[in-house]
């Protein structure tokens, strides 16, 4: 189990450029790249942060980052 702060610290330590944010009944990852003028989000339908361990949040962040980058690259075609 983890807190939002613990999850975000672990995501930063894994060098994944996302922030985990808690919404109402869900969470979402935020990708904000000011240099490219890009702001994207990806939702994770998990109501409580502590449902996942810190390692599980890092794995979710890896998948989210891959999906966001894939979507952004698809838009360049």
PDB file of C-alpha atoms in Angstrom:
ATOM      1  CA  UNK A   1       0.000   0.000   0.000  1.00  0.00           C
ATOM      2  CA  UNK A   2       1.191   3.507  -0.713  1.00  0.00           C
ATOM      3  CA  UNK A   3       0.281   7.146  -0.448  1.00  0.00           C
ATOM      4  CA  UNK A   4       0.065   9.596  -3.319  1.00  0.00           C
ATOM      5  CA  UNK A   5       3.316  11.258  -2.208  1.00  0.00           C
ATOM      6  CA  UNK A   6       5.127   7.903  -2.013  1.00  0.00           C
ATOM      7  CA  UNK A   7       3.868   6.886  -5.451  1.00  0.00           C
ATOM      8  CA  UNK A   8       4.896  10.196  -7.044  1.00  0.00           C
ATOM      9  CA  UNK A   9       8.334  10.046  -5.407  1.00  0.00           C
ATOM     10  CA  UNK A  10       8.878   6.511  -6.747  1.00  0.00           C
ATOM     11  CA  UNK A  11       7.677   7.559 -10.228  1.00  0.00           C
ATOM     12  CA  UNK A  12      10.142  10.487 -10.215  1.00  0.00           C
ATOM     13  CA  UNK A  13      12.940   8.200  -8.982  1.00  0.00           C
ATOM     14  CA  UNK A  14      12.179   5.861 -11.901  1.00  0.00           C
ATOM     15  CA  UNK A  15      12.691   8.842 -14.257  1.00  0.00           C
ATOM     16  CA  UNK A  16       9.146   8.660 -15.605  1.00  0.00           C
ATOM     17  CA  UNK A  17       7.993  12.206 -16.475  1.00  0.00           C
ATOM     18  CA  UNK A  18       4.466  11.796 -15.125  1.00  0.00           C
ATOM     19  CA  UNK A  19       2.607  12.967 -12.058  1.00  0.00           C
ATOM     20  CA  UNK A  20      -0.078  10.866 -10.405  1.00  0.00           C
ATOM     21  CA  UNK A  21      -3.155  12.881  -9.375  1.00  0.00           C
ATOM     22  CA  UNK A  22      -6.201  11.732  -7.437  1.00  0.00           C
ATOM     23  CA  UNK A  23      -9.606  12.551  -8.885  1.00  0.00           C
ATOM     24  CA  UNK A  24     -13.042  11.700  -7.496  1.00  0.00           C
ATOM     25  CA  UNK A  25     -13.131   7.912  -7.535  1.00  0.00           C
ATOM     26  CA  UNK A  26     -10.183   7.538  -9.903  1.00  0.00           C
ATOM     27  CA  UNK A  27      -6.581   8.617 -10.472  1.00  0.00           C
ATOM     28  CA  UNK A  28      -4.859   9.987 -13.535  1.00  0.00           C
ATOM     29  CA  UNK A  29      -1.358  10.540 -14.795  1.00  0.00           C
ATOM     30  CA  UNK A  30      -0.348  13.940 -16.121  1.00  0.00           C
ATOM     31  CA  UNK A  31       2.315  14.394 -18.779  1.00  0.00           C
ATOM     32  CA  UNK A  32       3.296  18.038 -19.137  1.00  0.00           C
ATOM     33  CA  UNK A  33       6.034  18.963 -21.615  1.00  0.00           C
ATOM     34  CA  UNK A  34       6.201  22.747 -21.795  1.00  0.00           C
ATOM     35  CA  UNK A  35       9.004  22.720 -24.393  1.00  0.00           C
ATOM     36  CA  UNK A  36       6.788  20.887 -26.886  1.00  0.00           C
ATOM     37  CA  UNK A  37       3.570  22.546 -25.720  1.00  0.00           C
ATOM     38  CA  UNK A  38       2.115  19.159 -24.827  1.00  0.00           C
ATOM     39  CA  UNK A  39      -0.226  18.391 -21.943  1.00  0.00           C
ATOM     40  CA  UNK A  40      -1.785  14.926 -21.800  1.00  0.00           C
ATOM     41  CA  UNK A  41      -3.569  12.848 -19.191  1.00  0.00           C
ATOM     42  CA  UNK A  42      -4.373   9.174 -18.867  1.00  0.00           C
ATOM     43  CA  UNK A  43      -6.957   7.912 -16.354  1.00  0.00           C
ATOM     44  CA  UNK A  44      -6.591   4.898 -14.064  1.00  0.00           C
ATOM     45  CA  UNK A  45      -9.884   3.744 -12.649  1.00  0.00           C
ATOM     46  CA  UNK A  46      -8.681   2.941  -9.139  1.00  0.00           C
ATOM     47  CA  UNK A  47     -10.607   4.704  -6.354  1.00  0.00           C
ATOM     48  CA  UNK A  48      -7.943   4.639  -3.622  1.00  0.00           C
ATOM     49  CA  UNK A  49      -4.213   5.238  -3.890  1.00  0.00           C
ATOM     50  CA  UNK A  50      -3.405   2.561  -1.334  1.00  0.00           C
ATOM     51  CA  UNK A  51      -4.983  -0.212  -3.419  1.00  0.00           C
ATOM     52  CA  UNK A  52      -1.661  -0.424  -5.308  1.00  0.00           C
ATOM     53  CA  UNK A  53       1.807  -0.710  -3.855  1.00  0.00           C
ATOM     54  CA  UNK A  54       4.390   1.879  -4.799  1.00  0.00           C
ATOM     55  CA  UNK A  55       5.971  -0.607  -7.215  1.00  0.00           C
ATOM     56  CA  UNK A  56       2.580  -1.219  -8.841  1.00  0.00           C
ATOM     57  CA  UNK A  57       2.075   2.541  -9.299  1.00  0.00           C
ATOM     58  CA  UNK A  58       5.493   2.750 -10.968  1.00  0.00           C
ATOM     59  CA  UNK A  59       4.489  -0.079 -13.324  1.00  0.00           C
ATOM     60  CA  UNK A  60       1.201   1.713 -14.084  1.00  0.00           C
ATOM     61  CA  UNK A  61       3.159   4.908 -14.770  1.00  0.00           C
ATOM     62  CA  UNK A  62       5.454   3.058 -17.187  1.00  0.00           C
ATOM     63  CA  UNK A  63       2.446   1.745 -19.105  1.00  0.00           C
ATOM     64  CA  UNK A  64       0.760   5.150 -19.064  1.00  0.00           C
ATOM     65  CA  UNK A  65       3.891   6.891 -20.336  1.00  0.00           C
ATOM     66  CA  UNK A  66       4.261   4.374 -23.171  1.00  0.00           C
ATOM     67  CA  UNK A  67       0.602   4.891 -24.139  1.00  0.00           C
ATOM     68  CA  UNK A  68       0.862   8.688 -24.026  1.00  0.00           C
ATOM     69  CA  UNK A  69       4.042   8.759 -26.130  1.00  0.00           C
ATOM     70  CA  UNK A  70       2.521   6.291 -28.596  1.00  0.00           C
ATOM     71  CA  UNK A  71      -0.571   8.494 -28.977  1.00  0.00           C
ATOM     72  CA  UNK A  72       1.570  11.607 -29.436  1.00  0.00           C
ATOM     73  CA  UNK A  73       3.732   9.910 -32.057  1.00  0.00           C
ATOM     74  CA  UNK A  74       0.632   8.650 -33.873  1.00  0.00           C
ATOM     75  CA  UNK A  75      -0.519  12.261 -34.142  1.00  0.00           C
ATOM     76  CA  UNK A  76       2.688  13.159 -35.979  1.00  0.00           C
ATOM     77  CA  UNK A  77       1.908  10.828 -38.893  1.00  0.00           C
TER      78      UNK A  77
END
